[in-house]
Coordinates of C-alpha atoms in Angstrom, one line a residue:
Chain A
X1 CA -29.7 -27.7 -11.2
X2 CA -26.9 -26.1 -13.3
X3 CA -24.4 -23.5 -11.9
X4 CA -21.3 -21.7 -13.0
X5 CA -18.8 -22.7 -10.5
X6 CA -16.7 -19.9 -8.9
X7 CA -13.7 -21.5 -7.1
X8 CA -11.9 -18.3 -6.2
X9 CA -8.2 -18.2 -5.1
X10 CA -8.1 -20.4 -1.9
X11 CA -10.1 -23.4 -3.0
X12 CA -8.0 -24.6 -5.9
X13 CA -4.7 -24.4 -4.0
X14 CA -5.4 -24.8 -0.3
X15 CA -8.9 -26.4 0.2
X16 CA -8.9 -29.5 -2.0
X17 CA -10.8 -31.2 0.8
X18 CA -13.7 -28.7 0.5
X19 CA -13.8 -28.8 -3.3
X20 CA -13.6 -32.6 -3.6
X21 CA -16.3 -33.1 -0.9
X22 CA -18.6 -30.5 -2.5
X23 CA -18.3 -32.1 -5.9
X24 CA -19.0 -35.6 -4.5
X25 CA -22.1 -34.7 -2.5
X26 CA -23.3 -32.2 -5.2
X27 CA -23.1 -34.9 -7.8
X28 CA -25.4 -37.2 -5.8
X29 CA -28.0 -34.5 -5.7
X30 CA -27.8 -33.7 -9.4
X31 CA -26.0 -30.4 -8.8
X32 CA -24.2 -29.7 -12.1
X33 CA -21.1 -27.6 -11.6
X34 CA -19.9 -26.0 -14.8
X35 CA -16.2 -25.3 -14.4
X36 CA -15.2 -21.9 -15.9
X37 CA -11.5 -21.5 -15.8
X38 CA -11.7 -17.9 -17.1
X39 CA -12.8 -16.7 -13.7
X40 CA -10.3 -14.5 -11.8
X41 CA -9.9 -13.6 -8.2
X42 CA -13.2 -12.1 -6.9
X43 CA -11.6 -8.7 -6.4
X44 CA -11.9 -8.5 -2.6
X45 CA -8.1 -8.2 -1.9
X46 CA -8.1 -4.8 -3.7
X47 CA -11.3 -3.5 -2.2
X48 CA -9.7 -1.6 0.6
X49 CA -7.0 -0.1 -1.7
X50 CA -9.0 1.0 -4.8
X51 CA -12.8 0.4 -4.9
X52 CA -13.0 0.9 -8.6
X53 CA -10.5 -1.9 -9.3
X54 CA -12.3 -4.3 -7.0
X55 CA -15.6 -3.5 -8.8
X56 CA -14.0 -4.0 -12.2
X57 CA -12.5 -7.4 -11.3
X58 CA -15.7 -8.6 -9.7
X59 CA -17.7 -7.3 -12.7
X60 CA -15.4 -9.3 -15.1
X61 CA -16.4 -12.5 -13.3
X62 CA -20.1 -11.5 -13.1
X63 CA -20.1 -10.7 -16.8
X64 CA -18.7 -14.1 -17.6
X65 CA -21.5 -15.8 -15.6
X66 CA -24.1 -13.5 -17.1
X67 CA -23.1 -14.4 -20.6
X68 CA -23.4 -18.1 -19.8
X69 CA -26.9 -17.5 -18.4
X70 CA -26.1 -19.4 -15.3
X71 CA -26.4 -18.7 -11.6
X72 CA -23.1 -18.3 -9.9
X73 CA -22.3 -20.8 -7.2
X74 CA -19.6 -19.7 -4.7
X75 CA -17.8 -21.7 -2.0
X76 CA -15.8 -19.1 -0.2
X77 CA -17.6 -16.7 2.1
X78 CA -15.1 -13.9 1.2
X79 CA -15.8 -14.3 -2.6
X80 CA -19.5 -14.7 -1.8
X81 CA -19.7 -11.4 0.0
X82 CA -17.4 -9.5 -2.5
X83 CA -19.3 -10.7 -5.6
X84 CA -22.7 -10.2 -4.0
X85 CA -21.9 -6.7 -3.0
X86 CA -20.4 -5.8 -6.4
X87 CA -23.5 -7.3 -8.1
X88 CA -25.9 -5.2 -6.0
X89 CA -23.8 -2.1 -6.2
X90 CA -23.5 -2.3 -10.0
X91 CA -27.2 -3.0 -10.4
X92 CA -28.1 0.2 -8.7
X93 CA -25.2 2.5 -9.6
X94 CA -25.4 3.6 -13.2
X95 CA -22.2 5.6 -13.0
X96 CA -20.0 2.8 -11.7
X97 CA -21.8 0.4 -14.1
X98 CA -20.7 2.6 -17.0
X99 CA -17.2 2.8 -15.6
X100 CA -16.7 -1.0 -15.4
X101 CA -18.4 -1.6 -18.7
X102 CA -15.9 0.8 -20.4
X103 CA -13.1 -1.4 -18.9
X104 CA -14.8 -4.6 -19.9
X105 CA -15.7 -3.6 -23.5
X106 CA -12.2 -4.3 -25.0
X107 CA -12.4 -7.7 -23.4
X108 CA -15.7 -8.5 -25.1
X109 CA -17.6 -8.5 -21.8
X110 CA -20.5 -6.5 -20.3
X111 CA -22.3 -6.3 -17.0
X112 CA -26.0 -5.8 -17.8
X113 CA -28.6 -7.2 -15.3
X114 CA -26.2 -8.9 -12.9
X115 CA -26.5 -12.5 -11.9
X116 CA -28.0 -14.7 -9.2
X117 CA -25.2 -15.5 -6.7
X118 CA -25.6 -18.4 -4.4
X119 CA -23.3 -20.0 -1.7
X120 CA -22.9 -23.8 -2.1
X121 CA -24.5 -24.3 1.3
X122 CA -27.5 -22.4 0.2
X123 CA -27.7 -24.5 -3.0
X124 CA -28.0 -27.5 -0.7
X125 CA -30.4 -25.7 1.6
X126 CA -32.7 -23.9 -1.0
X127 CA -32.3 -25.8 -4.3
X128 CA -31.8 -29.3 -3.1
X129 CA -33.8 -28.9 0.2
X130 CA -33.6 -30.4 3.6
X131 CA -36.2 -33.1 2.7
X132 CA -34.2 -34.3 -0.3
X133 CA -31.0 -34.4 1.7
X134 CA -32.6 -36.5 4.4
X135 CA -33.3 -39.2 1.8
X136 CA -29.6 -39.6 1.2
X137 CA -28.5 -39.8 4.8
X138 CA -27.2 -43.4 5.4
X139 CA -25.4 -42.9 8.7
X140 CA -27.4 -41.2 11.4
X141 CA -24.9 -39.0 13.3
X142 CA -27.0 -39.0 16.5
X143 CA -25.2 -38.0 19.6
X144 CA -22.5 -36.0 17.7
X145 CA -22.3 -32.4 19.0
X146 CA -21.4 -29.9 16.4
X147 CA -20.5 -26.2 16.7
X148 CA -21.6 -24.4 13.6
X149 CA -19.5 -21.4 12.4
X150 CA -21.4 -19.4 9.8
X151 CA -18.6 -17.0 8.8
X152 CA -19.4 -13.3 8.4
X153 CA -19.9 -12.8 4.7
X154 CA -22.2 -15.8 4.4
X155 CA -25.0 -13.7 6.1
X156 CA -23.6 -10.1 6.5
X157 CA -24.3 -7.4 5.4
X158 CA -27.9 -8.6 5.1
X159 CA -28.8 -6.2 2.4
X160 CA -26.4 -7.6 -0.3
X161 CA -27.7 -11.2 0.0
X162 CA -30.8 -12.2 -1.9
X163 CA -32.1 -14.8 0.6
X164 CA -34.2 -15.1 3.7
X165 CA -31.3 -15.6 6.1
X166 CA -31.7 -13.3 9.2
X167 CA -28.4 -11.4 9.5
X168 CA -28.8 -11.3 13.3
X169 CA -29.9 -14.9 13.6
X170 CA -29.0 -17.2 10.7
X171 CA -30.3 -20.7 10.8
X172 CA -29.5 -22.5 7.5
X173 CA -26.3 -24.1 8.6
X174 CA -27.9 -25.4 11.9
X175 CA -30.6 -27.0 9.8
X176 CA -28.1 -28.5 7.4
X177 CA -26.2 -30.0 10.3
X178 CA -29.3 -31.4 12.1
X179 CA -30.5 -33.2 9.0
X180 CA -27.5 -35.6 9.5
X181 CA -29.0 -36.5 12.9
X182 CA -26.2 -34.6 14.7
X183 CA -26.9 -31.9 17.3
X184 CA -26.1 -28.3 16.3
X185 CA -25.1 -26.6 19.5
X186 CA -25.1 -22.9 20.3
X187 CA -22.2 -21.3 22.1
X188 CA -21.0 -17.9 23.2
X189 CA -20.4 -15.4 20.5
X190 CA -21.4 -17.9 17.8
X191 CA -21.6 -15.3 15.1
X192 CA -18.2 -13.8 15.8
X193 CA -15.7 -13.4 13.0
X194 CA -12.8 -15.8 12.4
X195 CA -10.4 -12.8 11.9
X196 CA -8.5 -14.4 9.0
X197 CA -8.6 -11.0 7.2
X198 CA -6.5 -9.5 10.0
X199 CA -3.8 -12.2 9.8
X200 CA -2.1 -10.2 7.1
X201 CA -1.9 -7.0 9.2
X202 CA -1.6 -8.2 12.7
X203 CA -1.2 -11.9 13.4
X204 CA -1.2 -11.2 17.1
X205 CA -4.6 -9.7 17.1
X206 CA -6.1 -12.2 14.7
X207 CA -5.0 -15.3 16.7
X208 CA -6.4 -13.8 19.9
X209 CA -9.8 -13.5 18.2
X210 CA -9.5 -17.0 16.8
X211 CA -8.6 -18.3 20.2
X212 CA -11.7 -16.9 21.8
X213 CA -14.0 -18.9 19.6
X214 CA -12.1 -22.1 20.1
X215 CA -12.4 -21.5 23.9
X216 CA -16.1 -21.0 23.6
X217 CA -16.5 -24.1 21.5
X218 CA -14.4 -26.2 23.9
X219 CA -16.5 -24.9 26.8
X220 CA -19.7 -25.9 25.0
X221 CA -18.4 -29.5 24.7
X222 CA -18.5 -29.8 20.9
X223 CA -17.1 -32.9 19.2
X224 CA -16.2 -30.8 16.1
X225 CA -16.7 -27.5 14.4
X226 CA -18.4 -27.1 11.0
X227 CA -17.5 -24.3 8.6
X228 CA -18.1 -23.6 4.9
X229 CA -15.4 -21.1 4.0
X230 CA -11.7 -21.8 3.2
X231 CA -10.7 -18.5 5.0
X232 CA -12.3 -19.6 8.2
X233 CA -10.5 -22.9 7.8
X234 CA -7.2 -21.1 7.8
X235 CA -7.9 -19.7 11.3
X236 CA -9.6 -22.7 13.0
X237 CA -7.9 -25.7 11.3
X238 CA -4.6 -24.5 10.0
X239 CA -3.8 -22.1 12.9
X240 CA -5.3 -24.3 15.7
X241 CA -2.0 -26.0 16.5
X242 CA -0.2 -22.6 16.4
X243 CA -2.8 -21.1 18.9
X244 CA -2.5 -24.2 21.1
X245 CA 1.3 -23.8 21.2
X246 CA 1.3 -20.0 21.6
X247 CA -1.2 -19.9 24.5
X248 CA -0.3 -23.3 26.0
X249 CA -3.8 -24.7 25.6
X250 CA -5.2 -27.8 24.1
X251 CA -8.3 -28.0 21.8
X252 CA -7.9 -30.8 19.3
X253 CA -11.2 -29.8 17.8
X254 CA -11.6 -31.2 14.3
X255 CA -12.8 -28.6 11.8
X256 CA -14.8 -30.1 9.0
X257 CA -16.3 -28.4 5.9
X258 CA -20.1 -28.9 5.9
X259 CA -19.8 -30.9 2.7
X260 CA -17.3 -33.3 4.4
X261 CA -19.7 -33.8 7.3
X262 CA -22.6 -34.4 4.9
X263 CA -20.4 -36.8 2.9
X264 CA -19.7 -38.8 6.0
X265 CA -23.4 -39.1 6.7
X266 CA -24.0 -40.2 3.1
X267 CA -21.3 -42.9 3.7
X268 CA -18.7 -41.5 1.3
X269 CA -15.1 -42.7 1.8
X270 CA -13.3 -40.3 4.2
X271 CA -10.3 -40.2 2.0
X272 CA -12.3 -39.2 -1.1
X273 CA -13.8 -36.5 1.1
X274 CA -10.3 -35.2 1.6
X275 CA -10.4 -35.7 5.4
X276 CA -6.6 -36.6 5.3
X277 CA -6.1 -33.0 4.3
X278 CA -7.6 -31.6 7.4
X279 CA -4.9 -30.3 9.7
X280 CA -6.5 -31.2 13.0
X281 CA -6.7 -35.0 13.1
X282 CA -10.1 -36.5 12.6
X283 CA -9.4 -40.2 13.5
X284 CA -11.1 -40.1 17.0
X285 CA -14.1 -38.4 15.4
X286 CA -14.3 -41.0 12.6
X287 CA -14.1 -43.8 15.3
X288 CA -16.9 -42.2 17.2
X289 CA -19.1 -42.0 14.1
X290 CA -18.2 -45.6 13.3
X291 CA -19.4 -46.7 16.8
X292 CA -22.8 -45.0 16.4
X293 CA -23.9 -46.7 13.2
Chain B
X1 CA 10.0 29.6 29.7
X2 CA 12.3 26.7 29.3
X3 CA 13.3 25.4 25.9
X4 CA 11.5 22.1 26.6
X5 CA 8.1 23.7 27.4
X6 CA 8.4 25.9 24.3
X7 CA 8.8 22.8 22.1
X8 CA 5.8 21.2 23.7
X9 CA 3.6 24.2 23.1
X10 CA 4.7 24.2 19.4
X11 CA 3.8 20.6 19.0
X12 CA 0.4 21.3 20.5
X13 CA -0.2 24.3 18.1
X14 CA 0.8 22.2 15.1
X15 CA -1.7 19.6 16.0
X16 CA -4.5 22.1 16.3
X17 CA -3.5 23.7 13.0
X18 CA -3.5 20.3 11.3
X19 CA -7.2 19.8 11.9
X20 CA -9.0 19.7 8.6
X21 CA -12.7 20.6 8.8
X22 CA -13.2 19.4 5.3
X23 CA -11.9 15.9 5.8
X24 CA -15.4 14.6 6.7
X25 CA -16.7 15.8 3.4
X26 CA -13.8 14.2 1.6
X27 CA -14.9 10.9 3.2
X28 CA -18.6 11.3 2.4
X29 CA -17.6 11.6 -1.3
X30 CA -15.8 8.3 -1.3
X31 CA -17.9 5.1 -1.9
X32 CA -18.8 3.6 1.5
X33 CA -18.3 6.8 3.4
X34 CA -21.5 8.5 2.5
X35 CA -23.2 8.1 5.8
X36 CA -20.4 9.3 8.1
X37 CA -22.2 12.5 9.3
X38 CA -25.0 10.4 10.7
X39 CA -22.8 9.1 13.6
X40 CA -23.9 10.1 17.1
X41 CA -20.9 8.6 18.8
X42 CA -23.0 6.0 20.7
X43 CA -20.2 3.4 20.6
X44 CA -22.3 0.4 19.5
X45 CA -19.7 -0.3 16.8
X46 CA -16.9 -0.6 19.3
X47 CA -19.1 -2.7 21.6
X48 CA -19.7 -5.3 18.9
X49 CA -16.3 -5.1 17.3
X50 CA -14.3 -8.4 17.7
X51 CA -11.0 -6.6 17.1
X52 CA -11.7 -3.9 19.8
X53 CA -12.6 -6.8 22.1
X54 CA -9.0 -8.0 22.1
X55 CA -7.1 -4.8 21.4
X56 CA -8.6 -1.5 22.4
X57 CA -6.2 0.5 20.2
X58 CA -8.5 -0.4 17.3
X59 CA -11.6 1.6 18.3
X60 CA -14.1 2.2 15.5
X61 CA -15.9 4.8 17.5
X62 CA -12.7 6.7 18.0
X63 CA -11.7 6.4 14.4
X64 CA -15.1 7.9 13.4
X65 CA -14.6 10.7 15.9
X66 CA -11.1 11.5 14.4
X67 CA -12.7 11.6 11.0
X68 CA -15.4 14.0 12.1
X69 CA -12.9 16.2 13.9
X70 CA -10.7 16.5 10.9
X71 CA -7.7 14.6 12.1
X72 CA -6.8 13.8 8.6
X73 CA -3.1 13.1 8.7
X74 CA -3.2 11.2 12.1
X75 CA -5.9 8.9 10.8
X76 CA -4.7 8.3 7.2
X77 CA -1.2 7.5 8.4
X78 CA -2.4 5.3 11.3
X79 CA -1.7 1.5 10.9
X80 CA -4.9 1.0 13.0
X81 CA -7.2 1.6 10.0
X82 CA -6.0 -1.6 8.5
X83 CA -7.0 -3.7 11.5
X84 CA -10.7 -3.9 10.5
X85 CA -11.7 -7.6 10.0
X86 CA -14.6 -6.6 7.7
X87 CA -17.0 -8.8 9.7
X88 CA -19.8 -6.2 9.2
X89 CA -21.2 -6.7 12.7
X90 CA -21.0 -2.9 13.2
X91 CA -23.0 -2.4 10.0
X92 CA -25.7 -4.7 11.2
X93 CA -26.0 -3.2 14.7
X94 CA -25.4 0.6 14.1
X95 CA -28.6 2.4 15.1
X96 CA -27.8 5.2 12.7
X97 CA -27.0 3.0 9.8
X98 CA -23.6 4.6 9.4
X99 CA -22.3 1.5 7.6
X100 CA -19.1 1.5 9.6
X101 CA -17.3 -1.3 7.8
X102 CA -18.0 0.4 4.4
X103 CA -16.8 3.7 6.0
X104 CA -13.5 2.0 7.0
X105 CA -13.1 0.9 3.5
X106 CA -13.6 4.4 2.3
X107 CA -11.0 5.7 4.7
X108 CA -8.6 3.0 3.6
X109 CA -9.1 4.0 -0.1
X110 CA -8.3 7.6 0.7
X111 CA -5.2 6.5 2.7
X112 CA -4.0 4.5 -0.2
X113 CA -4.4 7.4 -2.5
X114 CA -2.4 9.7 -0.3
X115 CA 0.6 7.5 0.3
X116 CA -0.4 5.2 3.1
X117 CA -1.2 1.9 1.5
X118 CA -1.9 -1.4 3.3
X119 CA 1.2 -3.5 4.0
X120 CA 2.4 -5.4 0.9
X121 CA -0.2 -3.9 -1.4
X122 CA 2.2 -3.6 -4.3
X123 CA 3.1 -7.3 -4.2
X124 CA -0.6 -8.3 -4.0
X125 CA -1.3 -6.3 -7.1
X126 CA 1.5 -7.8 -9.1
X127 CA 0.5 -11.4 -8.1
X128 CA -3.1 -10.7 -9.1
X129 CA -2.1 -9.0 -12.3
X130 CA 0.1 -11.9 -13.6
X131 CA -1.6 -14.9 -12.0
X132 CA -5.3 -13.8 -11.8
X133 CA -5.4 -15.0 -8.2
X134 CA -3.8 -14.3 -4.9
X135 CA -2.3 -17.8 -4.7
X136 CA -0.5 -18.8 -7.9
X137 CA -1.3 -22.2 -9.3
X138 CA 1.4 -24.5 -10.8
X139 CA 1.9 -28.1 -11.9
X140 CA 2.6 -29.1 -8.3
X141 CA -0.9 -27.9 -7.3
X142 CA -2.5 -29.6 -10.2
X143 CA -0.8 -32.9 -9.3
X144 CA -2.2 -32.6 -5.8
X145 CA -5.6 -31.8 -7.3
X146 CA -5.5 -34.9 -9.5
X147 CA -5.1 -37.1 -6.4
X148 CA -8.6 -36.0 -5.3
X149 CA -9.9 -36.3 -8.9
X150 CA -10.1 -32.5 -9.3
X151 CA -9.7 -31.0 -12.7
X152 CA -6.5 -29.3 -13.7
X153 CA -6.6 -25.5 -13.6
X154 CA -4.6 -23.2 -15.9
X155 CA -3.9 -19.6 -15.0
X156 CA -5.5 -17.2 -17.5
X157 CA -4.4 -13.7 -16.4
X158 CA -4.8 -11.9 -19.8
X159 CA -8.0 -10.1 -18.9
X160 CA -7.2 -9.2 -15.3
X161 CA -3.8 -7.8 -16.5
X162 CA -5.6 -5.4 -18.8
X163 CA -8.1 -4.4 -16.1
X164 CA -5.4 -3.7 -13.6
X165 CA -3.5 -1.6 -16.1
X166 CA -6.6 0.4 -17.1
X167 CA -8.2 1.2 -13.7
X168 CA -5.1 3.2 -12.7
X169 CA -4.5 1.5 -9.4
X170 CA -0.8 1.2 -10.2
X171 CA -0.5 4.9 -11.1
X172 CA -2.1 5.7 -7.7
X173 CA 0.6 3.8 -6.0
X174 CA 3.3 5.5 -8.0
X175 CA 1.9 9.0 -7.3
X176 CA 0.9 8.3 -3.8
X177 CA 4.3 9.6 -2.5
X178 CA 2.7 13.0 -2.1
X179 CA 2.5 13.6 1.6
X180 CA -0.9 14.3 3.1
X181 CA -1.4 18.0 3.4
X182 CA -4.2 20.3 4.0
X183 CA -3.7 21.7 0.6
X184 CA -4.8 18.5 -1.0
X185 CA -7.8 18.2 1.3
X186 CA -8.6 21.8 0.5
X187 CA -8.6 21.1 -3.2
X188 CA -10.9 18.2 -2.8
X189 CA -13.4 20.2 -0.7
X190 CA -13.1 23.0 -3.2
X191 CA -14.1 20.6 -5.9
X192 CA -17.1 19.6 -3.8
X193 CA -18.5 23.1 -3.7

């Protein structure tokens, strides 16, 4: 299992805990991540301003992966959506394909057939498989109640993703959670957006949307929340204390990347999984897990 | 007639005159806006929208209505068009497959072209152009990365610099000072015929 690893902008500077835990658990399953430091930003930040520039930047990345002949593994839902959409668009739109290839030609690159793009969680789900993951579970997380947050671009819009995830009822993250022995709970408005993209234009609106989800998760009695996108992490982990202060509420809901949760179940050292980098403290959760096994 | 009521009636006339019946066709020509005319104004998009849920000023159904009615200047200059969280829930549930989130992106692209860019767009472009990412990476980041045994990353912006220079996005911002007028919209719809 060999993939070109697309880290994007947020992972290398703000989500070392995600990257480190993904590399650790991936290594155990024989997932070979080929680091390609020529990759740029995925292009998403300029999509709303100038669609052509977004396409060209995305195509530059896609062309690099295509030339290497490797599927592209992506960790951030934002990058995953932006690259998948550009890939689909360019496969079917000859005019725009010609436009981007004219821009890429002087750089010695070309978008031809496009590439297979896969989210890291889907690598675990599809390519490694639930059965194989089960074999590596050392600590059964029985009794731990987990609220999954899929994050929009992991499964929407359905037509740009080449997988069997139902865009109205995704299930892969629930199954990945349950293989650890933990319970994946459902809660009100489970598929609602984190609203991180709105933070830049209206922080006031964004945190109100973020608060709603934290309220629902608290009401459902979750021990923690599991995500797999560094942008969702900004809202639920980084902003959680801000929301608590602003609305005078208390959540203290730990927010773990799925790879961190899986790493704990595989008995990796919490520090190596970057758990000290999580903003909401995880000590109580770790003690609870320690007591189970 | 008092002076005050005269002013009011003038304002009203101006608003009516500002309606641009060709605006909807301008949008359908922009990538993402192709399916605008399918909208039946059922309101499903607003019903599912997480932003509308917390702030009713951002109403995707109303934005589409403004587009269909030709309220070009009001819409393009409105800060509300930048409130979309791009969650794509509206895309998934629209019974007419209008692709509302893509439609918002089309309207945002047109707004940018006509002098109403998103906040801080110019800074965003400069950072991407010279750092190849939205969050620049330096030695400090790499030191922190090393602590978790992550490989060092070097910024390589040469190719993205060229791409940004050649797509014309910077020229669009420079020339975008042209105010939104019906003449421009007319020229676009002329071109369409």
